[in-house]
Coordinates of C-alpha atoms in Angstrom, one line a residue:
T1 CA 6.4 2.2 13.7
D2 CA 6.4 6.0 14.6
E3 CA 9.3 8.0 15.8
N4 CA 7.6 7.7 19.4
G5 CA 8.0 3.7 19.3
N6 CA 4.5 2.9 18.7
V7 CA 3.3 0.3 16.8
Y8 CA 0.7 0.2 13.9
V9 CA -0.9 -3.1 12.7
I10 CA -3.6 -3.8 10.3
G11 CA -5.8 -6.8 10.5
R12 CA -8.8 -8.5 8.6
C13 CA -11.1 -11.4 9.0
S14 CA -9.4 -14.8 8.5
G15 CA -10.6 -17.8 6.7
N16 CA -10.7 -18.7 3.2
F17 CA -10.9 -15.9 0.3
N18 CA -10.0 -13.3 2.9
L19 CA -8.4 -11.1 0.4
F20 CA -12.3 -10.1 -0.1
C21 CA -13.3 -9.5 3.1
T22 CA -14.4 -6.0 3.9
T23 CA -13.7 -6.0 7.8
T24 CA -10.4 -4.2 8.1
W25 CA -8.9 -2.7 11.2
V26 CA -5.9 -0.5 11.9
K27 CA -4.8 -0.5 15.7
K28 CA -2.0 1.5 17.5
F29 CA -0.2 -0.1 20.4
S30 CA 2.6 1.6 22.4
S31 CA 6.0 -0.2 22.5
S32 CA 4.9 -1.9 25.8
G33 CA 1.9 -3.2 24.2
T34 CA -1.1 -1.1 25.7
L35 CA -3.6 -0.6 23.0
L36 CA -3.9 3.3 22.2
A37 CA -6.6 3.3 19.5
T38 CA -8.4 1.6 16.9
S39 CA -9.6 2.6 13.5
P40 CA -13.4 3.0 12.9
S41 CA -14.9 0.3 11.7
T42 CA -15.9 1.6 8.5
A43 CA -12.7 3.5 7.6
I44 CA -11.1 0.5 5.7
K45 CA -12.3 -2.2 3.6
Y46 CA -10.1 -5.1 1.9
G47 CA -7.0 -3.8 3.5
M48 CA -3.7 -5.3 2.4
A49 CA -1.0 -3.2 3.5
L50 CA -0.1 -0.4 6.1
T51 CA 2.5 2.1 6.7
Y52 CA 3.3 5.4 8.7
Y53 CA 4.5 8.9 7.8
D54 CA 4.7 12.3 9.5
G55 CA 1.6 11.6 12.1
Q56 CA -0.6 9.9 9.4
V57 CA -1.2 6.2 8.8
F58 CA -1.8 5.0 5.1
A59 CA -3.5 1.8 4.5
L60 CA -3.8 0.0 1.2
Q61 CA -7.4 -1.1 0.0
V62 CA -7.3 -3.8 -2.4
F63 CA -10.3 -4.7 -4.6
Y64 CA -11.3 -5.2 -8.5
T65 CA -13.9 -2.1 -8.2
A66 CA -12.5 1.4 -8.6
A67 CA -14.8 2.4 -5.6
N68 CA -12.7 0.3 -3.5
T69 CA -9.3 0.7 -4.7
K70 CA -8.0 3.7 -2.6
V71 CA -5.4 4.7 -0.1
I72 CA -7.1 5.4 3.1
I73 CA -5.2 7.9 5.4
L74 CA -5.7 7.9 9.0
D75 CA -4.6 10.3 11.7
A76 CA -1.9 8.4 13.5
D77 CA -3.1 10.2 17.0
D78 CA -6.5 8.6 17.2
L79 CA -6.8 6.7 13.7
S80 CA -9.7 8.6 12.6
L81 CA -10.1 9.2 8.7
D82 CA -7.9 12.0 7.6
G83 CA -8.5 11.5 3.9
S84 CA -8.2 9.0 0.8
F85 CA -7.9 8.8 -3.1
T86 CA -8.5 6.3 -5.4
Y87 CA -5.2 4.7 -7.1
G88 CA -4.6 2.3 -9.9
N89 CA -5.7 4.3 -12.8
G90 CA -4.8 2.7 -16.2
K91 CA -4.1 -0.8 -14.9
S92 CA -6.3 -3.9 -14.9
R93 CA -8.0 -4.3 -11.5
S94 CA -8.0 -8.0 -12.2
Y95 CA -4.3 -7.8 -11.2
Y96 CA -3.8 -6.4 -7.7
W97 CA -1.7 -3.7 -6.0
Q98 CA 0.2 -5.6 -3.3
D99 CA 2.1 -3.0 -1.2
L100 CA 2.8 0.8 -0.3
D101 CA 5.7 2.3 1.3
V102 CA 6.1 6.2 2.1
D103 CA 9.3 8.0 1.1
D104 CA 10.4 9.5 4.7
S105 CA 12.1 12.7 3.1
N106 CA 9.3 14.1 1.4
G107 CA 5.9 12.0 1.6
D108 CA 5.8 10.2 -1.7
I109 CA 4.0 7.0 -2.0
W110 CA 5.6 4.1 -3.7
M111 CA 3.1 1.2 -4.7
V112 CA 3.9 -2.1 -6.6
W113 CA 1.4 -3.6 -9.2
R114 CA 1.7 -7.6 -9.6
H115 CA 1.6 -9.2 -12.8
Y116 CA 3.6 -11.5 -14.9
T117 CA 5.0 -9.6 -17.5
Q118 CA 4.3 -5.9 -16.8
S119 CA 4.6 -5.4 -13.2
T120 CA 4.4 -1.9 -12.2
L121 CA 6.2 0.6 -9.7
R122 CA 4.1 3.6 -9.2
K123 CA 4.9 6.8 -7.3
Y124 CA 2.5 9.4 -6.2
T125 CA 3.9 12.8 -5.7
R126 CA 2.8 14.4 -2.4
S127 CA 1.9 18.2 -3.1
S128 CA 2.8 21.1 -1.4
T129 CA -0.2 20.9 0.5
D130 CA 0.4 17.5 1.9
T131 CA -2.4 15.7 -0.3
Y132 CA -2.3 13.2 -3.1
N133 CA -3.9 13.2 -6.3
A134 CA -5.2 10.0 -8.2
N135 CA -3.9 11.5 -11.7
T136 CA -0.5 12.6 -10.2
Y137 CA 1.7 9.6 -10.6
T138 CA 4.9 8.3 -12.4
D139 CA 5.1 4.7 -13.4
C140 CA 8.2 2.4 -13.8
T141 CA 7.2 -0.2 -16.0
Y142 CA 9.5 -3.3 -16.1
T143 CA 9.3 -6.4 -18.5
A144 CA 11.9 -9.3 -19.1
G145 CA 11.8 -10.4 -15.7
Y146 CA 13.1 -7.5 -13.7
L147 CA 10.0 -7.0 -11.6
Y148 CA 8.2 -10.5 -11.3
Y149 CA 5.2 -10.9 -9.4
P150 CA 6.5 -8.4 -6.8
S151 CA 4.7 -8.5 -3.5
S152 CA 6.6 -5.7 -1.2
V153 CA 7.9 -2.3 -1.7
D154 CA 10.3 -0.5 0.7
V155 CA 11.8 2.9 0.7
F156 CA 15.2 3.6 2.2
K157 CA 17.7 6.1 2.3
G158 CA 16.8 7.4 -1.2
A159 CA 16.4 3.8 -3.0
V160 CA 13.4 2.1 -3.3
Y161 CA 13.3 -2.0 -3.1
T162 CA 10.9 -4.7 -4.0
S163 CA 10.9 -8.4 -3.7
G164 CA 10.5 -11.0 -6.2
Y165 CA 8.2 -13.8 -6.3
Y166 CA 10.1 -16.4 -8.2
W167 CA 13.0 -18.6 -6.5
A168 CA 15.6 -17.6 -9.4
S169 CA 17.5 -14.5 -8.6
V170 CA 16.8 -13.2 -12.3
Y171 CA 13.4 -12.7 -11.0
G172 CA 14.3 -11.3 -7.6
G173 CA 14.0 -14.0 -5.6

């Protein structure tokens, strides 16, 4: 949701194995439900997550090849392509990045990588020219169950929150 109450949603084809579906779209709706914009059909592949920041919509592409592991940046007005960058350097693409969120105070992107023993919270720093570099990031890697199979990340009032997968509180469930 943006500051005007517009809502952005991500969708992709349904059915079995939909994680590997190349058809992904973003739609923008007014608060009353009127469709205002749809992203180009070729802008996003394998879409997994979506967030909004300062006139831009960020979509997380998830796949096991470097060519398709990107953060796609769309212009929030008409959902046209505004840019992209490859993420995930140094991490196996056999395990998946699950979610992203943007820090509203500075535009830094936080992402979470799901793994059973070495889950990682990664921050991509927004530059002074409002861009991102695939090689400019900070990793927070947790062991001993502190971040076990995370599936979401949320940045709120200076703190970063993730969700755990397991039912036990020791794993964040």
